[in-house]
């Protein structure tokens, strides 16, 4: 583990300890911060950058988080890598399995409704909730809300930065 990754891991441990001490849920933190519950979790896990406008809200919501950790959360760009061991966690695997099982159907419906394109994972919101099923069972609701980005025809006349051509006339 790099020094930077170790520093972030130690900060995450301290921030999660402050959350545990506060006894607040991610839903409660989300409400206080004005973000989704998934984004609140990402902030504490070091997967999203804390914006200056939200930093004061975090200080109020989790007073156990040190000023240096808050400053680090604001000034550090997250390293959004994929941890291949994470897929071994049963809940994560089931989410992956569901995404893979429904991927073709979801793609077909998105293409039918919007055309040829993708869903952004940058301009993207995730919210996790729950509901009760028809037999009274607890059910998980995961909402993914991403901006639609159409694929463009790569017209030469629209390319404002063509690659240089060696020996071209």
PDB file of C-alpha atoms in Angstrom:
ATOM      1  CA  UNK A   1       0.000   0.000   0.000  1.00  0.00           C
ATOM      2  CA  UNK A   2       1.388   3.419  -0.940  1.00  0.00           C
ATOM      3  CA  UNK A   3       1.951   6.118   1.659  1.00  0.00           C
ATOM      4  CA  UNK A   4      -0.947   8.103   0.191  1.00  0.00           C
ATOM      5  CA  UNK A   5      -3.290   5.084   0.244  1.00  0.00           C
ATOM      6  CA  UNK A   6      -2.257   4.294   3.821  1.00  0.00           C
ATOM      7  CA  UNK A   7      -2.926   7.907   4.857  1.00  0.00           C
ATOM      8  CA  UNK A   8      -6.408   7.790   3.292  1.00  0.00           C
ATOM      9  CA  UNK A   9      -7.136   4.386   4.890  1.00  0.00           C
ATOM     10  CA  UNK A  10      -6.157   5.749   8.316  1.00  0.00           C
ATOM     11  CA  UNK A  11      -8.325   8.854   7.763  1.00  0.00           C
ATOM     12  CA  UNK A  12     -11.279   6.682   6.730  1.00  0.00           C
ATOM     13  CA  UNK A  13     -10.851   4.626   9.903  1.00  0.00           C
ATOM     14  CA  UNK A  14     -10.906   7.801  12.043  1.00  0.00           C
ATOM     15  CA  UNK A  15     -13.890   9.295  10.202  1.00  0.00           C
ATOM     16  CA  UNK A  16     -15.879   6.044  10.485  1.00  0.00           C
ATOM     17  CA  UNK A  17     -15.060   5.932  14.211  1.00  0.00           C
ATOM     18  CA  UNK A  18     -16.482   9.459  14.532  1.00  0.00           C
ATOM     19  CA  UNK A  19     -19.622   8.325  12.682  1.00  0.00           C
ATOM     20  CA  UNK A  20     -19.967   5.311  14.985  1.00  0.00           C
ATOM     21  CA  UNK A  21     -19.530   7.522  18.047  1.00  0.00           C
ATOM     22  CA  UNK A  22     -22.239   9.874  16.760  1.00  0.00           C
ATOM     23  CA  UNK A  23     -24.639   6.920  16.345  1.00  0.00           C
ATOM     24  CA  UNK A  24     -25.933   8.577  13.172  1.00  0.00           C
ATOM     25  CA  UNK A  25     -27.040   6.599  10.148  1.00  0.00           C
ATOM     26  CA  UNK A  26     -26.006   7.418   6.593  1.00  0.00           C
ATOM     27  CA  UNK A  27     -29.595   8.597   6.029  1.00  0.00           C
ATOM     28  CA  UNK A  28     -29.271  11.051   8.930  1.00  0.00           C
ATOM     29  CA  UNK A  29     -25.896  12.289   7.712  1.00  0.00           C
ATOM     30  CA  UNK A  30     -27.232  12.649   4.171  1.00  0.00           C
ATOM     31  CA  UNK A  31     -30.071  14.829   5.386  1.00  0.00           C
ATOM     32  CA  UNK A  32     -27.697  17.038   7.401  1.00  0.00           C
ATOM     33  CA  UNK A  33     -25.212  17.302   4.523  1.00  0.00           C
ATOM     34  CA  UNK A  34     -27.842  17.743   1.807  1.00  0.00           C
ATOM     35  CA  UNK A  35     -26.597  14.761  -0.251  1.00  0.00           C
ATOM     36  CA  UNK A  36     -27.824  11.232  -1.014  1.00  0.00           C
ATOM     37  CA  UNK A  37     -27.138   8.503   1.530  1.00  0.00           C
ATOM     38  CA  UNK A  38     -24.818   6.729  -0.905  1.00  0.00           C
ATOM     39  CA  UNK A  39     -22.840   9.941  -1.449  1.00  0.00           C
ATOM     40  CA  UNK A  40     -22.597  10.495   2.315  1.00  0.00           C
ATOM     41  CA  UNK A  41     -21.108   6.994   2.602  1.00  0.00           C
ATOM     42  CA  UNK A  42     -18.714   7.693  -0.280  1.00  0.00           C
ATOM     43  CA  UNK A  43     -17.499  10.855   1.455  1.00  0.00           C
ATOM     44  CA  UNK A  44     -16.706   9.001   4.665  1.00  0.00           C
ATOM     45  CA  UNK A  45     -15.128   6.088   2.791  1.00  0.00           C
ATOM     46  CA  UNK A  46     -12.825   8.405   0.837  1.00  0.00           C
ATOM     47  CA  UNK A  47     -14.527   7.654  -2.479  1.00  0.00           C
ATOM     48  CA  UNK A  48     -15.747  11.202  -3.127  1.00  0.00           C
ATOM     49  CA  UNK A  49     -14.189  14.606  -2.518  1.00  0.00           C
ATOM     50  CA  UNK A  50     -15.781  16.764   0.164  1.00  0.00           C
ATOM     51  CA  UNK A  51     -16.697  20.122  -1.347  1.00  0.00           C
ATOM     52  CA  UNK A  52     -15.944  23.274   0.670  1.00  0.00           C
ATOM     53  CA  UNK A  53     -19.639  24.201   0.848  1.00  0.00           C
ATOM     54  CA  UNK A  54     -20.409  20.844   2.480  1.00  0.00           C
ATOM     55  CA  UNK A  55     -17.410  20.835   4.830  1.00  0.00           C
ATOM     56  CA  UNK A  56     -19.092  23.065   7.444  1.00  0.00           C
ATOM     57  CA  UNK A  57     -22.140  20.799   7.401  1.00  0.00           C
ATOM     58  CA  UNK A  58     -19.878  17.786   7.993  1.00  0.00           C
ATOM     59  CA  UNK A  59     -18.158  19.545  10.882  1.00  0.00           C
ATOM     60  CA  UNK A  60     -21.562  20.170  12.485  1.00  0.00           C
ATOM     61  CA  UNK A  61     -22.876  16.677  11.748  1.00  0.00           C
ATOM     62  CA  UNK A  62     -19.752  14.836  12.947  1.00  0.00           C
ATOM     63  CA  UNK A  63     -17.894  17.026  15.433  1.00  0.00           C
ATOM     64  CA  UNK A  64     -15.602  14.082  16.217  1.00  0.00           C
ATOM     65  CA  UNK A  65     -13.915  14.422  12.808  1.00  0.00           C
ATOM     66  CA  UNK A  66     -10.693  16.391  13.204  1.00  0.00           C
ATOM     67  CA  UNK A  67     -10.112  19.633  11.322  1.00  0.00           C
ATOM     68  CA  UNK A  68      -7.089  18.108   9.595  1.00  0.00           C
ATOM     69  CA  UNK A  69      -9.214  15.180   8.359  1.00  0.00           C
ATOM     70  CA  UNK A  70     -11.896  17.573   7.061  1.00  0.00           C
ATOM     71  CA  UNK A  71      -9.216  19.637   5.306  1.00  0.00           C
ATOM     72  CA  UNK A  72      -7.748  16.463   3.810  1.00  0.00           C
ATOM     73  CA  UNK A  73     -11.202  15.354   2.601  1.00  0.00           C
ATOM     74  CA  UNK A  74     -11.575  18.726   0.846  1.00  0.00           C
ATOM     75  CA  UNK A  75      -8.092  18.929  -0.651  1.00  0.00           C
ATOM     76  CA  UNK A  76      -7.534  15.306  -1.716  1.00  0.00           C
ATOM     77  CA  UNK A  77      -8.868  13.921  -4.980  1.00  0.00           C
ATOM     78  CA  UNK A  78     -10.134  10.381  -4.377  1.00  0.00           C
ATOM     79  CA  UNK A  79      -8.459   7.417  -6.003  1.00  0.00           C
ATOM     80  CA  UNK A  80     -11.490   5.710  -7.527  1.00  0.00           C
ATOM     81  CA  UNK A  81      -9.983   2.302  -8.161  1.00  0.00           C
ATOM     82  CA  UNK A  82     -11.689  -1.069  -8.262  1.00  0.00           C
ATOM     83  CA  UNK A  83     -10.845  -3.415  -5.407  1.00  0.00           C
ATOM     84  CA  UNK A  84     -11.052  -6.898  -6.939  1.00  0.00           C
ATOM     85  CA  UNK A  85     -11.484  -8.429  -3.465  1.00  0.00           C
ATOM     86  CA  UNK A  86     -14.690  -6.425  -2.928  1.00  0.00           C
ATOM     87  CA  UNK A  87     -16.611  -8.719  -5.304  1.00  0.00           C
ATOM     88  CA  UNK A  88     -16.070 -11.538  -2.771  1.00  0.00           C
ATOM     89  CA  UNK A  89     -18.359  -9.759  -0.289  1.00  0.00           C
ATOM     90  CA  UNK A  90     -21.790 -11.451  -0.693  1.00  0.00           C
ATOM     91  CA  UNK A  91     -23.935  -8.291  -0.907  1.00  0.00           C
ATOM     92  CA  UNK A  92     -21.565  -6.685  -3.418  1.00  0.00           C
ATOM     93  CA  UNK A  93     -21.534  -9.885  -5.478  1.00  0.00           C
ATOM     94  CA  UNK A  94     -25.349  -9.991  -5.552  1.00  0.00           C
ATOM     95  CA  UNK A  95     -25.510  -6.368  -6.751  1.00  0.00           C
ATOM     96  CA  UNK A  96     -22.979  -7.222  -9.475  1.00  0.00           C
ATOM     97  CA  UNK A  97     -24.910 -10.386 -10.348  1.00  0.00           C
ATOM     98  CA  UNK A  98     -28.187  -8.449 -10.651  1.00  0.00           C
ATOM     99  CA  UNK A  99     -26.529  -5.790 -12.831  1.00  0.00           C
ATOM    100  CA  UNK A 100     -25.076  -8.459 -15.132  1.00  0.00           C
ATOM    101  CA  UNK A 101     -28.337 -10.434 -15.259  1.00  0.00           C
ATOM    102  CA  UNK A 102     -30.437  -7.390 -16.220  1.00  0.00           C
ATOM    103  CA  UNK A 103     -27.770  -5.493 -18.216  1.00  0.00           C
ATOM    104  CA  UNK A 104     -28.956  -6.462 -21.697  1.00  0.00           C
ATOM    105  CA  UNK A 105     -32.581  -5.704 -20.881  1.00  0.00           C
ATOM    106  CA  UNK A 106     -31.675  -2.367 -19.279  1.00  0.00           C
ATOM    107  CA  UNK A 107     -29.483  -1.468 -22.274  1.00  0.00           C
ATOM    108  CA  UNK A 108     -32.292  -2.354 -24.696  1.00  0.00           C
ATOM    109  CA  UNK A 109     -34.773  -0.158 -22.837  1.00  0.00           C
ATOM    110  CA  UNK A 110     -32.317   2.767 -22.512  1.00  0.00           C
ATOM    111  CA  UNK A 111     -31.497   2.552 -26.227  1.00  0.00           C
ATOM    112  CA  UNK A 112     -35.189   2.312 -27.152  1.00  0.00           C
ATOM    113  CA  UNK A 113     -36.074   5.371 -25.073  1.00  0.00           C
ATOM    114  CA  UNK A 114     -32.984   7.522 -25.632  1.00  0.00           C
ATOM    115  CA  UNK A 115     -31.108   6.192 -28.660  1.00  0.00           C
ATOM    116  CA  UNK A 116     -27.471   5.129 -28.946  1.00  0.00           C
ATOM    117  CA  UNK A 117     -25.607   6.305 -25.856  1.00  0.00           C
ATOM    118  CA  UNK A 118     -24.603   5.637 -22.278  1.00  0.00           C
ATOM    119  CA  UNK A 119     -25.473   6.618 -18.739  1.00  0.00           C
ATOM    120  CA  UNK A 120     -22.929   8.848 -17.054  1.00  0.00           C
ATOM    121  CA  UNK A 121     -21.304   7.605 -13.866  1.00  0.00           C
ATOM    122  CA  UNK A 122     -19.967  11.127 -13.253  1.00  0.00           C
ATOM    123  CA  UNK A 123     -23.238  13.096 -13.357  1.00  0.00           C
ATOM    124  CA  UNK A 124     -24.787  10.296 -11.335  1.00  0.00           C
ATOM    125  CA  UNK A 125     -26.788   9.794  -8.172  1.00  0.00           C
ATOM    126  CA  UNK A 126     -27.304   6.642  -6.111  1.00  0.00           C
ATOM    127  CA  UNK A 127     -29.807   6.399  -3.304  1.00  0.00           C
ATOM    128  CA  UNK A 128     -30.438   3.317  -1.162  1.00  0.00           C
ATOM    129  CA  UNK A 129     -33.779   2.797   0.503  1.00  0.00           C
ATOM    130  CA  UNK A 130     -36.152   0.063   1.544  1.00  0.00           C
ATOM    131  CA  UNK A 131     -39.737  -0.991   1.117  1.00  0.00           C
ATOM    132  CA  UNK A 132     -42.021  -3.774   2.247  1.00  0.00           C
ATOM    133  CA  UNK A 133     -42.937  -6.540  -0.177  1.00  0.00           C
ATOM    134  CA  UNK A 134     -46.416  -7.945  -0.716  1.00  0.00           C
ATOM    135  CA  UNK A 135     -45.744 -10.710   1.829  1.00  0.00           C
ATOM    136  CA  UNK A 136     -44.443  -8.298   4.460  1.00  0.00           C
ATOM    137  CA  UNK A 137     -40.758  -8.988   3.743  1.00  0.00           C
ATOM    138  CA  UNK A 138     -38.146  -6.239   3.879  1.00  0.00           C
ATOM    139  CA  UNK A 139     -36.857  -5.279   0.440  1.00  0.00           C
ATOM    140  CA  UNK A 140     -33.873  -3.181  -0.688  1.00  0.00           C
ATOM    141  CA  UNK A 141     -34.406  -0.376  -3.226  1.00  0.00           C
ATOM    142  CA  UNK A 142     -31.342   0.942  -5.090  1.00  0.00           C
ATOM    143  CA  UNK A 143     -31.995   3.879  -7.393  1.00  0.00           C
ATOM    144  CA  UNK A 144     -29.349   4.830  -9.961  1.00  0.00           C
ATOM    145  CA  UNK A 145     -29.924   8.154 -11.696  1.00  0.00           C
ATOM    146  CA  UNK A 146     -27.362   9.053 -14.370  1.00  0.00           C
ATOM    147  CA  UNK A 147     -27.301  11.688 -17.076  1.00  0.00           C
ATOM    148  CA  UNK A 148     -27.858  10.266 -20.561  1.00  0.00           C
ATOM    149  CA  UNK A 149     -24.939  10.875 -22.922  1.00  0.00           C
ATOM    150  CA  UNK A 150     -25.627  10.203 -26.595  1.00  0.00           C
ATOM    151  CA  UNK A 151     -22.829   8.886 -28.775  1.00  0.00           C
ATOM    152  CA  UNK A 152     -21.929  11.475 -31.399  1.00  0.00           C
ATOM    153  CA  UNK A 153     -21.055  11.061 -35.031  1.00  0.00           C
ATOM    154  CA  UNK A 154     -17.364  11.945 -35.175  1.00  0.00           C
ATOM    155  CA  UNK A 155     -17.553  14.492 -37.975  1.00  0.00           C
ATOM    156  CA  UNK A 156     -14.118  15.738 -39.056  1.00  0.00           C
ATOM    157  CA  UNK A 157     -15.396  19.324 -39.325  1.00  0.00           C
ATOM    158  CA  UNK A 158     -16.441  19.286 -35.652  1.00  0.00           C
ATOM    159  CA  UNK A 159     -13.067  18.002 -34.382  1.00  0.00           C
ATOM    160  CA  UNK A 160     -11.420  21.047 -32.810  1.00  0.00           C
ATOM    161  CA  UNK A 161      -8.258  19.145 -31.887  1.00  0.00           C
ATOM    162  CA  UNK A 162      -7.271  16.755 -34.676  1.00  0.00           C
ATOM    163  CA  UNK A 163      -4.181  14.646 -34.092  1.00  0.00           C
ATOM    164  CA  UNK A 164      -1.079  15.829 -35.935  1.00  0.00           C
ATOM    165  CA  UNK A 165      -0.231  14.001 -39.151  1.00  0.00           C
ATOM    166  CA  UNK A 166       3.452  13.470 -39.906  1.00  0.00           C
ATOM    167  CA  UNK A 167       4.186  13.898 -43.585  1.00  0.00           C
ATOM    168  CA  UNK A 168       0.585  14.878 -44.408  1.00  0.00           C
ATOM    169  CA  UNK A 169      -0.001  17.510 -47.033  1.00  0.00           C
TER     170      UNK A 169
END
